[in-house]
Coordinates of C-alpha atoms in Angstrom, one line a residue:
M1 CA 64.5 21.8 -168.5
K2 CA 61.9 19.1 -168.7
T3 CA 64.3 16.5 -167.2
R4 CA 65.2 18.9 -164.4
H5 CA 61.5 19.4 -163.4
L6 CA 61.0 15.6 -163.4
L7 CA 64.0 15.2 -161.0
I8 CA 62.6 17.9 -158.6
A9 CA 59.2 16.2 -158.5
A10 CA 60.7 12.8 -157.9
G11 CA 62.7 14.2 -154.9
L12 CA 59.6 15.8 -153.4
L13 CA 57.7 12.5 -153.6
V14 CA 60.5 10.6 -151.9
A15 CA 60.6 13.2 -149.1
I16 CA 56.8 13.0 -148.5
G17 CA 57.0 9.2 -148.5
F18 CA 59.8 9.2 -145.9
G19 CA 57.9 11.6 -143.6
A20 CA 54.8 9.5 -143.8
Y21 CA 56.8 6.4 -142.9
Q22 CA 58.3 8.1 -139.9
T23 CA 54.9 9.2 -138.4
K24 CA 53.2 5.9 -139.0
P25 CA 53.0 4.8 -135.3
S26 CA 51.2 8.0 -134.3
W27 CA 48.3 7.3 -136.6
F28 CA 47.1 4.4 -134.4
T29 CA 47.9 6.2 -131.0
R30 CA 45.7 9.1 -131.8
G31 CA 42.9 6.8 -132.8
D32 CA 43.2 4.9 -129.5
A33 CA 43.2 8.1 -127.5
A34 CA 40.1 9.3 -129.2
Q35 CA 38.3 6.0 -128.4
A36 CA 39.5 6.1 -124.6
P37 CA 36.9 7.3 -122.1
V38 CA 37.5 10.7 -120.2
R39 CA 38.5 10.1 -116.6
A40 CA 36.1 11.7 -114.0
R41 CA 37.5 14.6 -111.9
T42 CA 38.3 13.9 -108.2
V43 CA 38.1 16.8 -105.7
S44 CA 40.2 16.8 -102.5
V45 CA 38.1 17.9 -99.5
E46 CA 38.2 18.0 -95.7
V47 CA 35.3 16.5 -93.8
A48 CA 33.9 16.5 -90.2
K49 CA 31.4 14.2 -88.6
A50 CA 27.8 15.2 -87.7
E51 CA 27.2 14.4 -84.1
R52 CA 24.3 14.0 -81.8
K53 CA 25.3 15.4 -78.4
P54 CA 24.2 17.7 -75.6
V55 CA 24.1 21.3 -76.8
P56 CA 23.7 24.3 -74.5
V57 CA 20.9 26.7 -75.2
D58 CA 22.6 30.0 -74.4
V59 CA 22.2 33.8 -74.8
D60 CA 25.2 36.1 -75.3
S61 CA 25.2 39.6 -73.9
I62 CA 27.3 42.4 -72.5
G63 CA 27.4 42.8 -68.8
T64 CA 28.9 45.0 -66.0
V65 CA 30.6 43.9 -62.9
T66 CA 29.1 45.4 -59.8
P67 CA 30.0 44.8 -56.1
I68 CA 27.5 43.2 -53.8
S69 CA 28.4 45.6 -51.1
S70 CA 30.0 49.0 -51.3
V71 CA 30.6 51.1 -48.2
A72 CA 31.6 54.8 -48.2
L73 CA 33.4 55.6 -44.9
K74 CA 32.5 58.9 -43.3
S75 CA 33.3 60.5 -39.9
R76 CA 30.6 60.7 -37.3
L77 CA 32.6 63.3 -35.3
E78 CA 33.9 66.7 -35.9
T79 CA 37.6 66.2 -35.3
T80 CA 40.9 65.7 -37.0
I81 CA 42.6 62.6 -38.5
T82 CA 45.5 61.4 -36.4
S83 CA 46.4 58.2 -38.2
V84 CA 45.8 56.3 -41.5
H85 CA 46.4 52.6 -41.1
F86 CA 46.1 51.2 -44.7
E87 CA 47.7 51.5 -48.1
D88 CA 45.7 52.9 -51.0
G89 CA 44.0 50.1 -52.9
A90 CA 44.9 47.4 -50.4
R91 CA 42.7 44.4 -49.5
V92 CA 41.2 44.8 -46.1
K93 CA 39.4 42.4 -43.8
E94 CA 36.3 43.0 -41.8
G95 CA 37.2 44.7 -38.5
D96 CA 40.6 46.1 -39.7
L97 CA 41.5 49.5 -38.3
L98 CA 41.6 52.1 -41.0
F99 CA 41.5 55.6 -39.5
T100 CA 42.1 57.0 -36.0
L101 CA 40.5 60.3 -35.1
D102 CA 41.4 62.8 -32.3
G103 CA 39.4 61.8 -29.2
R104 CA 40.9 63.9 -26.5
Q105 CA 37.8 66.1 -26.1
L106 CA 35.7 63.0 -25.7
D107 CA 38.1 61.6 -23.1
A108 CA 37.6 64.8 -21.1
Q109 CA 33.8 64.6 -21.4
I110 CA 33.9 60.9 -20.3
A111 CA 35.9 61.9 -17.2
Q112 CA 33.5 64.6 -16.4
A113 CA 30.5 62.3 -16.8
E114 CA 32.2 59.7 -14.6
A115 CA 32.7 62.3 -11.9
T116 CA 29.1 63.5 -12.1
L117 CA 28.0 59.8 -11.8
A118 CA 30.2 59.3 -8.7
R119 CA 28.8 62.5 -7.1
D120 CA 25.2 61.5 -7.6
Q121 CA 25.9 58.0 -6.4
S122 CA 27.3 59.5 -3.2
Q123 CA 24.3 61.7 -2.7
L124 CA 22.1 58.6 -3.2
A125 CA 24.0 56.7 -0.5
G126 CA 23.4 59.7 1.9
A127 CA 19.7 59.9 1.1
E128 CA 19.3 56.1 1.6
R129 CA 21.0 56.5 5.1
D130 CA 18.6 59.3 6.0
L131 CA 15.7 57.2 4.9
R132 CA 16.7 54.3 7.1
R133 CA 17.2 56.7 10.0
Y134 CA 13.9 58.4 9.6
T135 CA 12.2 55.0 9.2
E136 CA 13.6 54.0 12.6
L137 CA 12.7 57.3 14.3
I138 CA 9.1 57.2 12.9
G139 CA 8.6 53.9 14.8
K140 CA 9.7 55.6 18.1
G141 CA 7.6 58.7 17.4
A142 CA 10.7 60.9 17.2
T143 CA 10.0 62.3 13.7
T144 CA 7.1 63.0 11.4
Q145 CA 5.9 61.0 8.4
V146 CA 6.6 64.1 6.2
N147 CA 10.3 63.7 6.7
V148 CA 10.2 60.0 5.8
D149 CA 8.2 60.8 2.6
N150 CA 10.5 63.6 1.6
T151 CA 13.6 61.5 2.1
K152 CA 12.1 58.7 0.1
T153 CA 11.3 61.1 -2.8
Q154 CA 14.9 62.3 -2.7
V155 CA 16.2 58.7 -2.9
D156 CA 14.0 58.0 -5.9
T157 CA 15.0 61.3 -7.6
L158 CA 18.7 60.5 -7.2
K159 CA 18.2 57.0 -8.6
G160 CA 16.7 58.5 -11.7
T161 CA 19.6 61.0 -11.9
I162 CA 22.1 58.2 -11.7
L163 CA 20.3 56.4 -14.6
A164 CA 20.6 59.5 -16.6
D165 CA 24.2 59.9 -15.7
E166 CA 25.0 56.3 -16.7
A167 CA 23.2 56.8 -20.1
A168 CA 25.1 60.0 -20.7
L169 CA 28.4 58.2 -19.9
E170 CA 27.5 55.3 -22.2
N171 CA 26.7 57.8 -25.0
L172 CA 30.1 59.3 -24.7
R173 CA 31.8 55.9 -24.6
V174 CA 29.9 55.0 -27.8
Q175 CA 31.1 58.3 -29.4
K176 CA 34.6 57.4 -28.3
T177 CA 34.4 54.3 -30.5
F178 CA 33.8 56.5 -33.5
T179 CA 37.3 57.7 -33.2
L180 CA 38.4 54.3 -34.5
I181 CA 37.0 53.8 -38.0
K182 CA 37.2 50.1 -38.8
A183 CA 36.3 48.1 -42.0
P184 CA 32.7 47.0 -41.9
I185 CA 33.1 44.5 -44.7
A186 CA 36.0 42.7 -46.4
G187 CA 37.1 43.9 -49.8
R188 CA 39.3 46.4 -51.6
I189 CA 39.7 49.9 -50.3
S190 CA 40.1 52.9 -52.5
A191 CA 42.7 55.6 -52.1
A192 CA 42.3 57.6 -48.9
M193 CA 40.6 61.0 -49.6
V194 CA 42.0 62.5 -46.4
K195 CA 45.4 62.4 -44.7
V196 CA 46.7 62.9 -41.2
G197 CA 45.8 66.3 -39.9
N198 CA 42.7 66.9 -42.1
F199 CA 39.6 68.1 -40.3
V200 CA 36.5 65.9 -40.9
R201 CA 32.9 66.2 -39.9
P202 CA 29.7 64.3 -40.6
A203 CA 28.4 66.9 -43.1
D204 CA 31.3 66.2 -45.5
L205 CA 30.1 65.0 -48.9
T206 CA 33.3 63.3 -49.9
P207 CA 33.9 60.0 -48.0
L208 CA 37.1 59.2 -46.3
A209 CA 37.5 56.1 -48.5
T210 CA 35.3 53.5 -50.2
I211 CA 35.4 49.7 -49.7
N212 CA 34.0 47.4 -52.5
Q213 CA 33.3 43.8 -51.8
M214 CA 35.3 41.6 -54.3
V215 CA 34.4 38.1 -53.3
P216 CA 31.7 37.4 -54.5
V217 CA 30.6 40.0 -57.1
Y218 CA 27.5 40.6 -59.3
V219 CA 27.5 40.6 -63.1
T220 CA 24.5 42.6 -64.4
F221 CA 23.3 42.1 -68.0
A222 CA 20.1 42.2 -70.2
I223 CA 18.5 39.4 -72.1
P224 CA 15.5 39.3 -74.6
Q225 CA 12.1 38.9 -73.0
R226 CA 11.5 35.7 -75.0
V227 CA 14.0 33.9 -72.9
L228 CA 12.4 34.9 -69.6
A229 CA 10.0 31.9 -69.3
E230 CA 12.7 29.3 -70.0
L231 CA 15.1 31.1 -67.6
R232 CA 12.6 31.1 -64.7
D233 CA 12.0 27.3 -65.3
A234 CA 15.7 26.7 -65.3
M235 CA 16.1 28.7 -62.1
K236 CA 13.5 26.5 -60.3
A237 CA 15.4 23.4 -61.4
D238 CA 18.8 25.0 -60.6
G239 CA 19.9 24.3 -64.1
S240 CA 21.0 27.8 -65.3
S241 CA 24.5 29.2 -65.3
V242 CA 26.3 32.2 -66.5
V243 CA 29.9 32.7 -67.6
A244 CA 31.5 36.2 -67.6
T245 CA 34.7 36.7 -69.8
I246 CA 36.8 39.7 -69.9
P247 CA 37.1 40.9 -73.6
G248 CA 40.5 40.2 -75.1
S249 CA 41.3 37.8 -72.3
K250 CA 40.7 34.1 -71.8
R251 CA 40.1 34.6 -68.1
S252 CA 36.5 34.1 -67.0
E253 CA 34.3 33.3 -64.0
T254 CA 31.3 31.0 -63.8
G255 CA 28.3 31.6 -61.5
K256 CA 24.6 31.3 -61.3
I257 CA 21.6 33.6 -61.6
A258 CA 20.9 35.6 -58.4
M259 CA 18.1 37.8 -59.5
V260 CA 15.8 38.6 -62.4
E261 CA 14.3 42.2 -62.5
N262 CA 10.6 42.4 -62.0
T263 CA 9.9 44.6 -65.0
V264 CA 10.7 44.2 -68.8
D265 CA 11.9 47.4 -70.4
A266 CA 9.0 48.3 -72.7
T267 CA 11.3 50.3 -75.1
T268 CA 13.8 47.6 -75.8
G269 CA 12.0 44.4 -74.9
M270 CA 14.9 43.4 -72.6
I271 CA 15.0 42.4 -69.0
T272 CA 17.8 42.9 -66.5
V273 CA 19.4 39.7 -65.0
R274 CA 22.0 39.6 -62.3
G275 CA 24.4 36.7 -61.8
I276 CA 26.6 36.1 -58.8
M277 CA 30.2 35.0 -59.3
E278 CA 32.5 33.6 -56.7
N279 CA 35.5 35.6 -58.1
A280 CA 37.9 33.9 -55.6
T281 CA 40.9 35.1 -57.6
E282 CA 39.5 38.6 -58.2
T283 CA 39.4 38.1 -61.9
L284 CA 36.4 40.4 -62.2
W285 CA 36.8 44.0 -61.1
P286 CA 33.9 46.3 -60.3
G287 CA 32.9 48.5 -63.2
T288 CA 34.5 46.1 -65.8
L289 CA 32.5 45.4 -69.0
V290 CA 32.4 41.7 -69.7
S291 CA 31.0 39.3 -72.3
T292 CA 28.4 37.1 -70.7
R293 CA 27.0 33.8 -71.8
L294 CA 23.8 32.7 -70.1
T295 CA 23.1 28.9 -70.4
V296 CA 19.4 28.4 -70.0
R297 CA 19.3 24.6 -70.5
T298 CA 21.0 21.7 -72.3
E299 CA 19.4 19.6 -75.0
H300 CA 20.4 16.7 -77.3
A301 CA 20.6 17.7 -81.0
V302 CA 22.6 17.0 -84.2
V303 CA 25.4 19.5 -84.7
V304 CA 27.8 20.2 -87.5
P305 CA 30.6 22.8 -87.9
S306 CA 29.0 26.0 -89.1
V307 CA 31.5 26.2 -92.0
A308 CA 29.8 23.0 -93.4
V309 CA 26.5 24.8 -93.9
Q310 CA 26.1 26.3 -97.4
R311 CA 23.3 28.6 -98.6
S312 CA 21.4 28.7 -101.8
Q313 CA 18.2 30.2 -103.2
T314 CA 16.3 27.1 -102.0
G315 CA 17.7 27.2 -98.4
N316 CA 20.6 25.7 -96.4
F317 CA 22.4 22.5 -97.4
V318 CA 25.5 20.5 -96.7
F319 CA 27.6 18.1 -98.8
V320 CA 27.4 14.6 -97.4
I321 CA 30.1 12.1 -98.4
A322 CA 28.9 8.6 -99.1
D323 CA 31.0 6.0 -101.0
G324 CA 33.5 8.6 -102.1
T325 CA 30.8 10.8 -103.7
A326 CA 29.4 14.2 -102.6
H327 CA 25.7 14.5 -102.3
V328 CA 23.7 17.7 -101.6
Q329 CA 21.6 17.3 -98.5
P330 CA 19.1 20.1 -97.6
V331 CA 19.1 20.9 -93.8
T332 CA 17.2 23.2 -91.4
V333 CA 19.5 25.1 -89.0
L334 CA 17.8 25.9 -85.7
R335 CA 20.6 28.0 -84.3
T336 CA 24.4 28.4 -84.0
S337 CA 26.4 28.0 -80.8
Q338 CA 30.2 28.3 -80.4
G339 CA 31.0 27.6 -84.0
L340 CA 28.5 24.8 -84.3
S341 CA 25.2 24.8 -86.1
V342 CA 22.3 22.9 -84.6
V343 CA 20.5 21.0 -87.3
E344 CA 16.8 20.4 -86.8
T345 CA 16.1 18.4 -89.9
G346 CA 18.1 16.8 -92.7
L347 CA 20.7 14.8 -90.7
K348 CA 20.5 12.0 -88.2
G349 CA 24.1 12.1 -87.0
D350 CA 27.3 10.1 -87.9
E351 CA 27.2 11.5 -91.5
Q352 CA 30.5 12.9 -93.0
V353 CA 30.0 16.5 -94.1
V354 CA 32.4 18.6 -96.1
I355 CA 33.9 21.6 -94.3
D356 CA 36.5 22.7 -96.9
G357 CA 36.5 22.4 -100.7
Q358 CA 32.7 23.0 -101.3
L359 CA 33.3 25.4 -104.2
L360 CA 34.4 22.6 -106.5
L361 CA 31.6 20.3 -105.6
S362 CA 28.2 19.5 -107.1
E363 CA 25.8 16.6 -106.8
G364 CA 27.7 13.3 -107.6
T365 CA 31.2 14.8 -107.6
K366 CA 33.9 12.2 -106.7
V367 CA 35.9 13.3 -103.7
E368 CA 39.1 12.3 -102.0
V369 CA 39.2 13.0 -98.2
R370 CA 42.4 14.6 -97.1
T371 CA 43.8 14.7 -93.6
R372 CA 42.8 17.8 -91.7
K373 CA 45.6 20.2 -90.8
A374 CA 46.7 20.3 -87.2
G375 CA 45.0 23.1 -85.3
A376 CA 42.3 23.6 -88.0

């Protein structure tokens, strides 16, 4: 038994020695690894350039499109509609014939007035002949002065009557023109509220149709009172502009300020402004709600993408890349405009700022700039 135990112990020693010999190279490798320095972490980021460029000072608001002129067509006669000469919603030009009214009664009155005028003109001609004859006879002593005076009075009376007849005839002719209702302005006409055969009169409350001027149009919106002084200065220098965009659409119209209301709303601190748009393609329709952007002036400033600006308890900051290292740079943001932040202090321009990957950065972090994705 003693010999057996010795043999087992000798076998174990041989096995342990062989295992130690097989793992001998790893002893030195682990020692070398422990002595090697830890490699610094590198963060992949996207960057953009801080730029100094002209930046518009603008105010966003919600506005309403209103026509410059809107005309409600009404009849000036009590008669019936005989013809409608337009399609509902059509574009009409100034002077286009829209409605024809029944004018037969006026035609008869005009004929009667013309006959009355002709009768009075004939009477005047007879009175003038009598006046000439009495004037000749008074020189021969064959008549009295009374006859001459009476005839002259009759001539003057008939002349006044003829003037009244001509005025009455002209009045009827003017009323005759009311039977042809024409477009007083160019624009879009509404649906006709009456059709052929309907009786119309001046006392009707509902118009026959309505024409809205489409080119140009007004856009009315409100701005804060703090912008009023700058806006007035810009209007004097003809430097202000306004852009109206239909929500959900890329179609827009550009114009200029036409009017600023003379009173600030004391309850809201807002003042109404009206811009005039050419609207040559009729992009803006009366009554449409639009997004407006009023540009008061343009100034040079340093701008960065708004996504580059980070916020902390001590204020706003950006990560600036210099020599492959990220540095924290405090900045003062004056305002934002169209996805850009206007930096008042902290940047001079031409710096590279991080716009993606900031969560993994801190002061002194090594960075690797990656190519920006297309369309980002």
